[in-house]
Amino acid sequence: MLVKWIRCTVVDRRGFERGQRKWAGLLGEPGFRGQGGGWSRALPHVAHVFAFWESRAFYDSFMARSHDRLASGQAGTYRDAQVKLFDHRFDVKTGFEPRFTGADVVRVAHCKVREERVEHYTLMQEKVWNPAMAGSPGMIRGLFGAAPENEFLVMSMWRSEAEHGKYRRERVERLLLRTQTEADVAALAGDVVALEPAWTV
């Protein structure tokens, strides 16, 4: 599965939200699996959108055919769009599905990992971070994705911001030390996204 993550700064909120609803036109596109998103909790003018495709081939076909028509509804409503594509490597918790039901927030972490530490970093995600997150109350589903240039995405969906906050307070610092994340990661960017149900396709 291919994961597309878009982050942009919105300059016309009403126009952007109106355009976002037009992405319902994705339904019926070959290989399309789901899309959702919302607003950054830290920077209220920043929007995140996550889209899921069965494969890169289906996604490329959509980009060549229908993308520009759907995207035209949001022209001029945002700037500084950053688009990243990741291949789904494994689930955080079992049985990931590209749907946003039941979730209130998405936590997204984007890591650039030092080349010689990629194997260690991936192993720690699988053996330490995954079980810790999967065992946390309120964590619904998530995934670990990879892109070229040793870039990785960890995306987790939570029933509420309070439950995600509790996990952060109680476990994250201890796990960072245990997994030697600082030694693995050259750069880390993250955000907590409050989901907008109207954006879900």
PDB file of C-alpha atoms in Angstrom:
ATOM      1  CA  MET A   1       0.000   0.000   0.000  1.00  0.00           C
ATOM      2  CA  LEU A   2       1.156   3.534  -0.812  1.00  0.00           C
ATOM      3  CA  VAL A   3       0.675   6.330   1.740  1.00  0.00           C
ATOM      4  CA  LYS A   4       0.554   9.962   0.607  1.00  0.00           C
ATOM      5  CA  TRP A   5       1.049  12.666   3.239  1.00  0.00           C
ATOM      6  CA  ILE A   6       0.331  16.299   2.353  1.00  0.00           C
ATOM      7  CA  ARG A   7       1.090  19.178   4.702  1.00  0.00           C
ATOM      8  CA  CYS A   8       0.270  22.754   3.735  1.00  0.00           C
ATOM      9  CA  THR A   9      -0.317  26.234   5.149  1.00  0.00           C
ATOM     10  CA  VAL A  10      -3.896  27.360   4.548  1.00  0.00           C
ATOM     11  CA  VAL A  11      -4.525  31.017   3.636  1.00  0.00           C
ATOM     12  CA  ASP A  12      -8.281  30.756   2.908  1.00  0.00           C
ATOM     13  CA  ARG A  13      -9.776  28.373   5.440  1.00  0.00           C
ATOM     14  CA  ARG A  14     -13.356  28.421   4.178  1.00  0.00           C
ATOM     15  CA  GLY A  15     -12.299  27.933   0.538  1.00  0.00           C
ATOM     16  CA  PHE A  16      -9.883  25.178   1.500  1.00  0.00           C
ATOM     17  CA  GLU A  17     -12.541  23.265   3.459  1.00  0.00           C
ATOM     18  CA  ARG A  18     -15.041  23.641   0.619  1.00  0.00           C
ATOM     19  CA  GLY A  19     -12.444  22.260  -1.814  1.00  0.00           C
ATOM     20  CA  GLN A  20     -11.552  19.463   0.591  1.00  0.00           C
ATOM     21  CA  ARG A  21     -15.085  18.094   0.394  1.00  0.00           C
ATOM     22  CA  LYS A  22     -14.776  17.836  -3.405  1.00  0.00           C
ATOM     23  CA  TRP A  23     -12.191  15.088  -2.925  1.00  0.00           C
ATOM     24  CA  ALA A  24     -15.184  12.781  -2.456  1.00  0.00           C
ATOM     25  CA  GLY A  25     -14.673  12.405  -6.216  1.00  0.00           C
ATOM     26  CA  LEU A  26     -11.870   9.957  -5.333  1.00  0.00           C
ATOM     27  CA  LEU A  27     -14.485   7.297  -4.639  1.00  0.00           C
ATOM     28  CA  GLY A  28     -14.520   4.846  -7.487  1.00  0.00           C
ATOM     29  CA  GLU A  29     -10.953   5.660  -8.599  1.00  0.00           C
ATOM     30  CA  PRO A  30      -9.146   2.356  -9.316  1.00  0.00           C
ATOM     31  CA  GLY A  31      -6.810   1.453  -6.442  1.00  0.00           C
ATOM     32  CA  PHE A  32      -8.021   4.213  -4.091  1.00  0.00           C
ATOM     33  CA  ARG A  33      -8.311   2.956  -0.499  1.00  0.00           C
ATOM     34  CA  GLY A  34      -9.190   6.003   1.627  1.00  0.00           C
ATOM     35  CA  GLN A  35      -8.373   9.592   2.576  1.00  0.00           C
ATOM     36  CA  GLY A  36      -8.711  11.781   5.646  1.00  0.00           C
ATOM     37  CA  GLY A  37      -7.075  14.630   7.483  1.00  0.00           C
ATOM     38  CA  GLY A  38      -7.499  17.703   9.618  1.00  0.00           C
ATOM     39  CA  TRP A  39      -5.814  20.620  11.340  1.00  0.00           C
ATOM     40  CA  SER A  40      -2.551  20.722  13.258  1.00  0.00           C
ATOM     41  CA  ARG A  41      -3.109  21.122  17.007  1.00  0.00           C
ATOM     42  CA  ALA A  42       0.095  23.162  17.329  1.00  0.00           C
ATOM     43  CA  LEU A  43      -0.309  25.400  14.252  1.00  0.00           C
ATOM     44  CA  PRO A  44      -4.009  26.012  13.539  1.00  0.00           C
ATOM     45  CA  HIS A  45      -3.408  27.255   9.966  1.00  0.00           C
ATOM     46  CA  VAL A  46      -1.563  24.050   8.968  1.00  0.00           C
ATOM     47  CA  ALA A  47      -3.573  21.222   7.362  1.00  0.00           C
ATOM     48  CA  HIS A  48      -2.571  17.575   6.951  1.00  0.00           C
ATOM     49  CA  VAL A  49      -4.136  15.113   4.508  1.00  0.00           C
ATOM     50  CA  PHE A  50      -3.395  11.376   4.347  1.00  0.00           C
ATOM     51  CA  ALA A  51      -4.363   9.297   1.297  1.00  0.00           C
ATOM     52  CA  PHE A  52      -3.977   5.563   0.749  1.00  0.00           C
ATOM     53  CA  TRP A  53      -3.566   3.725  -2.547  1.00  0.00           C
ATOM     54  CA  GLU A  54      -3.256   0.042  -3.338  1.00  0.00           C
ATOM     55  CA  SER A  55      -0.038   0.593  -5.282  1.00  0.00           C
ATOM     56  CA  ARG A  56       2.209   3.197  -6.876  1.00  0.00           C
ATOM     57  CA  ALA A  57       0.888   2.209 -10.334  1.00  0.00           C
ATOM     58  CA  PHE A  58      -2.730   3.030  -9.396  1.00  0.00           C
ATOM     59  CA  TYR A  59      -1.614   6.299  -7.806  1.00  0.00           C
ATOM     60  CA  ASP A  60       0.456   7.348 -10.848  1.00  0.00           C
ATOM     61  CA  SER A  61      -2.493   6.588 -13.120  1.00  0.00           C
ATOM     62  CA  PHE A  62      -4.786   8.775 -10.977  1.00  0.00           C
ATOM     63  CA  MET A  63      -2.240  11.631 -10.965  1.00  0.00           C
ATOM     64  CA  ALA A  64      -2.043  11.514 -14.762  1.00  0.00           C
ATOM     65  CA  ARG A  65      -5.828  11.466 -15.261  1.00  0.00           C
ATOM     66  CA  SER A  66      -8.073  12.935 -12.563  1.00  0.00           C
ATOM     67  CA  HIS A  67      -5.906  14.686  -9.976  1.00  0.00           C
ATOM     68  CA  ASP A  68      -5.773  18.176 -11.484  1.00  0.00           C
ATOM     69  CA  ARG A  69      -9.531  18.347 -11.968  1.00  0.00           C
ATOM     70  CA  LEU A  70     -10.172  17.507  -8.298  1.00  0.00           C
ATOM     71  CA  ALA A  71      -7.363  19.745  -7.043  1.00  0.00           C
ATOM     72  CA  SER A  72      -8.569  22.804  -8.973  1.00  0.00           C
ATOM     73  CA  GLY A  73     -11.260  23.396  -6.322  1.00  0.00           C
ATOM     74  CA  GLN A  74      -8.550  24.350  -3.806  1.00  0.00           C
ATOM     75  CA  ALA A  75      -6.358  26.502  -6.033  1.00  0.00           C
ATOM     76  CA  GLY A  76      -5.208  29.630  -4.200  1.00  0.00           C
ATOM     77  CA  THR A  77      -6.421  28.488  -0.760  1.00  0.00           C
ATOM     78  CA  TYR A  78      -3.041  27.225   0.527  1.00  0.00           C
ATOM     79  CA  ARG A  79       0.724  27.590   0.103  1.00  0.00           C
ATOM     80  CA  ASP A  80       3.929  25.694   0.983  1.00  0.00           C
ATOM     81  CA  ALA A  81       2.487  22.278   0.150  1.00  0.00           C
ATOM     82  CA  GLN A  82       4.825  19.420   1.057  1.00  0.00           C
ATOM     83  CA  VAL A  83       3.945  16.043  -0.426  1.00  0.00           C
ATOM     84  CA  LYS A  84       5.628  12.792   0.640  1.00  0.00           C
ATOM     85  CA  LEU A  85       4.987   9.231  -0.529  1.00  0.00           C
ATOM     86  CA  PHE A  86       5.731   6.205   1.661  1.00  0.00           C
ATOM     87  CA  ASP A  87       5.458   2.466   1.126  1.00  0.00           C
ATOM     88  CA  HIS A  88       3.607   0.698   3.919  1.00  0.00           C
ATOM     89  CA  ARG A  89       6.149  -1.563   5.672  1.00  0.00           C
ATOM     90  CA  PHE A  90       4.203  -2.906   8.643  1.00  0.00           C
ATOM     91  CA  ASP A  91       1.259  -2.193  10.902  1.00  0.00           C
ATOM     92  CA  VAL A  92       1.413  -0.594  14.324  1.00  0.00           C
ATOM     93  CA  LYS A  93      -1.040  -2.875  16.076  1.00  0.00           C
ATOM     94  CA  THR A  94      -2.444  -5.521  13.777  1.00  0.00           C
ATOM     95  CA  GLY A  95      -4.805  -5.194  10.856  1.00  0.00           C
ATOM     96  CA  PHE A  96      -4.285  -1.608   9.728  1.00  0.00           C
ATOM     97  CA  GLU A  97      -7.098  -0.338   7.538  1.00  0.00           C
ATOM     98  CA  PRO A  98      -7.050   3.006   5.714  1.00  0.00           C
ATOM     99  CA  ARG A  99     -10.087   4.441   7.493  1.00  0.00           C
ATOM    100  CA  PHE A 100     -10.502   7.173  10.066  1.00  0.00           C
ATOM    101  CA  THR A 101     -13.659   6.074  11.909  1.00  0.00           C
ATOM    102  CA  GLY A 102     -13.466   6.126  15.681  1.00  0.00           C
ATOM    103  CA  ALA A 103     -10.339   8.295  15.715  1.00  0.00           C
ATOM    104  CA  ASP A 104     -10.195  11.856  17.026  1.00  0.00           C
ATOM    105  CA  VAL A 105      -6.508  12.607  16.391  1.00  0.00           C
ATOM    106  CA  VAL A 106      -3.649  11.302  14.270  1.00  0.00           C
ATOM    107  CA  ARG A 107      -0.080  11.489  15.512  1.00  0.00           C
ATOM    108  CA  VAL A 108       2.424  11.670  12.676  1.00  0.00           C
ATOM    109  CA  ALA A 109       6.215  11.413  13.033  1.00  0.00           C
ATOM    110  CA  HIS A 110       8.538  11.900  10.067  1.00  0.00           C
ATOM    111  CA  CYS A 111      12.113  10.711  10.600  1.00  0.00           C
ATOM    112  CA  LYS A 112      15.254  11.034   8.543  1.00  0.00           C
ATOM    113  CA  VAL A 113      17.477   8.207   9.767  1.00  0.00           C
ATOM    114  CA  ARG A 114      21.264   7.943   9.556  1.00  0.00           C
ATOM    115  CA  GLU A 115      22.173   5.391   6.910  1.00  0.00           C
ATOM    116  CA  GLU A 116      24.243   3.171   9.184  1.00  0.00           C
ATOM    117  CA  ARG A 117      21.414   3.137  11.768  1.00  0.00           C
ATOM    118  CA  VAL A 118      18.459   2.221   9.503  1.00  0.00           C
ATOM    119  CA  GLU A 119      18.485  -1.454  10.493  1.00  0.00           C
ATOM    120  CA  HIS A 120      18.581  -0.636  14.214  1.00  0.00           C
ATOM    121  CA  TYR A 121      15.903   2.035  13.893  1.00  0.00           C
ATOM    122  CA  THR A 122      13.535  -0.296  12.002  1.00  0.00           C
ATOM    123  CA  LEU A 123      14.101  -3.116  14.496  1.00  0.00           C
ATOM    124  CA  MET A 124      13.349  -0.796  17.441  1.00  0.00           C
ATOM    125  CA  GLN A 125      10.134   0.346  15.745  1.00  0.00           C
ATOM    126  CA  GLU A 126       9.028  -3.234  15.300  1.00  0.00           C
ATOM    127  CA  LYS A 127      10.141  -4.721  18.635  1.00  0.00           C
ATOM    128  CA  VAL A 128       9.826  -1.832  21.122  1.00  0.00           C
ATOM    129  CA  TRP A 129       7.736   1.112  19.873  1.00  0.00           C
ATOM    130  CA  ASN A 130       5.066  -1.012  18.202  1.00  0.00           C
ATOM    131  CA  PRO A 131       4.143  -3.135  21.231  1.00  0.00           C
ATOM    132  CA  ALA A 132       4.242  -0.058  23.504  1.00  0.00           C
ATOM    133  CA  MET A 133       1.884   1.883  21.247  1.00  0.00           C
ATOM    134  CA  ALA A 134      -0.344  -1.097  20.479  1.00  0.00           C
ATOM    135  CA  GLY A 135      -0.790  -1.718  24.203  1.00  0.00           C
ATOM    136  CA  SER A 136      -1.772   1.867  24.990  1.00  0.00           C
ATOM    137  CA  PRO A 137      -5.436   2.542  25.778  1.00  0.00           C
ATOM    138  CA  GLY A 138      -7.028   4.661  23.082  1.00  0.00           C
ATOM    139  CA  MET A 139      -4.601   3.763  20.292  1.00  0.00           C
ATOM    140  CA  ILE A 140      -6.768   2.416  17.450  1.00  0.00           C
ATOM    141  CA  ARG A 141      -4.516   1.644  14.474  1.00  0.00           C
ATOM    142  CA  GLY A 142      -1.309   2.783  12.824  1.00  0.00           C
ATOM    143  CA  LEU A 143       1.407   2.079  10.305  1.00  0.00           C
ATOM    144  CA  PHE A 144       5.130   2.362   9.641  1.00  0.00           C
ATOM    145  CA  GLY A 145       6.105   3.516   6.154  1.00  0.00           C
ATOM    146  CA  ALA A 146       9.377   3.999   4.303  1.00  0.00           C
ATOM    147  CA  ALA A 147      10.544   6.286   1.487  1.00  0.00           C
ATOM    148  CA  PRO A 148      13.865   6.600  -0.390  1.00  0.00           C
ATOM    149  CA  GLU A 149      16.734   8.518   1.262  1.00  0.00           C
ATOM    150  CA  ASN A 150      16.160   6.732   4.623  1.00  0.00           C
ATOM    151  CA  GLU A 151      12.941   8.601   5.395  1.00  0.00           C
ATOM    152  CA  PHE A 152      10.265   6.984   7.539  1.00  0.00           C
ATOM    153  CA  LEU A 153       6.714   7.754   8.623  1.00  0.00           C
ATOM    154  CA  VAL A 154       5.069   6.562  11.809  1.00  0.00           C
ATOM    155  CA  MET A 155       1.358   7.290  11.810  1.00  0.00           C
ATOM    156  CA  SER A 156      -0.979   6.379  14.661  1.00  0.00           C
ATOM    157  CA  MET A 157      -4.690   7.032  15.157  1.00  0.00           C
ATOM    158  CA  TRP A 158      -6.024   7.726  18.651  1.00  0.00           C
ATOM    159  CA  ARG A 159      -9.519   7.769  20.100  1.00  0.00           C
ATOM    160  CA  SER A 160      -8.796  11.068  21.852  1.00  0.00           C
ATOM    161  CA  GLU A 161      -6.063  13.633  22.311  1.00  0.00           C
ATOM    162  CA  ALA A 162      -6.155  12.992  26.068  1.00  0.00           C
ATOM    163  CA  GLU A 163      -5.316   9.310  25.567  1.00  0.00           C
ATOM    164  CA  HIS A 164      -2.455  10.142  23.220  1.00  0.00           C
ATOM    165  CA  GLY A 165      -1.195  12.721  25.746  1.00  0.00           C
ATOM    166  CA  LYS A 166      -1.243  10.119  28.525  1.00  0.00           C
ATOM    167  CA  TYR A 167       0.849   7.741  26.398  1.00  0.00           C
ATOM    168  CA  ARG A 168       3.351  10.539  25.690  1.00  0.00           C
ATOM    169  CA  ARG A 169       3.664  11.498  29.345  1.00  0.00           C
ATOM    170  CA  GLU A 170       3.971   7.981  30.709  1.00  0.00           C
ATOM    171  CA  ARG A 171       6.040   6.136  28.127  1.00  0.00           C
ATOM    172  CA  VAL A 172       7.774   8.164  25.443  1.00  0.00           C
ATOM    173  CA  GLU A 173      10.783   9.482  27.375  1.00  0.00           C
ATOM    174  CA  ARG A 174      11.608   6.046  28.742  1.00  0.00           C
ATOM    175  CA  LEU A 175      11.260   4.453  25.301  1.00  0.00           C
ATOM    176  CA  LEU A 176      13.477   7.094  23.652  1.00  0.00           C
ATOM    177  CA  LEU A 177      16.305   6.134  26.010  1.00  0.00           C
ATOM    178  CA  ARG A 178      15.732   2.411  25.621  1.00  0.00           C
ATOM    179  CA  THR A 179      15.716   2.501  21.814  1.00  0.00           C
ATOM    180  CA  GLN A 180      18.603   5.021  21.448  1.00  0.00           C
ATOM    181  CA  THR A 181      16.433   6.977  19.024  1.00  0.00           C
ATOM    182  CA  GLU A 182      18.694  10.027  19.215  1.00  0.00           C
ATOM    183  CA  ALA A 183      21.574   8.012  17.791  1.00  0.00           C
ATOM    184  CA  ASP A 184      19.399   6.725  14.928  1.00  0.00           C
ATOM    185  CA  VAL A 185      17.601   9.868  13.840  1.00  0.00           C
ATOM    186  CA  ALA A 186      19.233  12.770  12.006  1.00  0.00           C
ATOM    187  CA  ALA A 187      16.004  14.815  11.836  1.00  0.00           C
ATOM    188  CA  LEU A 188      12.548  14.406  13.312  1.00  0.00           C
ATOM    189  CA  ALA A 189       9.366  16.356  12.606  1.00  0.00           C
ATOM    190  CA  GLY A 190       5.998  15.523  14.053  1.00  0.00           C
ATOM    191  CA  ASP A 191       2.508  16.784  14.636  1.00  0.00           C
ATOM    192  CA  VAL A 192      -0.794  15.918  16.228  1.00  0.00           C
ATOM    193  CA  VAL A 193      -3.689  16.344  13.790  1.00  0.00           C
ATOM    194  CA  ALA A 194      -7.287  16.924  14.908  1.00  0.00           C
ATOM    195  CA  LEU A 195      -9.334  15.006  12.351  1.00  0.00           C
ATOM    196  CA  GLU A 196     -12.123  16.695  10.398  1.00  0.00           C
ATOM    197  CA  PRO A 197     -14.819  14.085   9.689  1.00  0.00           C
ATOM    198  CA  ALA A 198     -16.007  16.050   6.617  1.00  0.00           C
ATOM    199  CA  TRP A 199     -12.632  15.423   4.960  1.00  0.00           C
ATOM    200  CA  THR A 200     -12.879  11.650   5.155  1.00  0.00           C
ATOM    201  CA  VAL A 201     -13.392   9.871   1.842  1.00  0.00           C
TER     202      VAL A 201
END
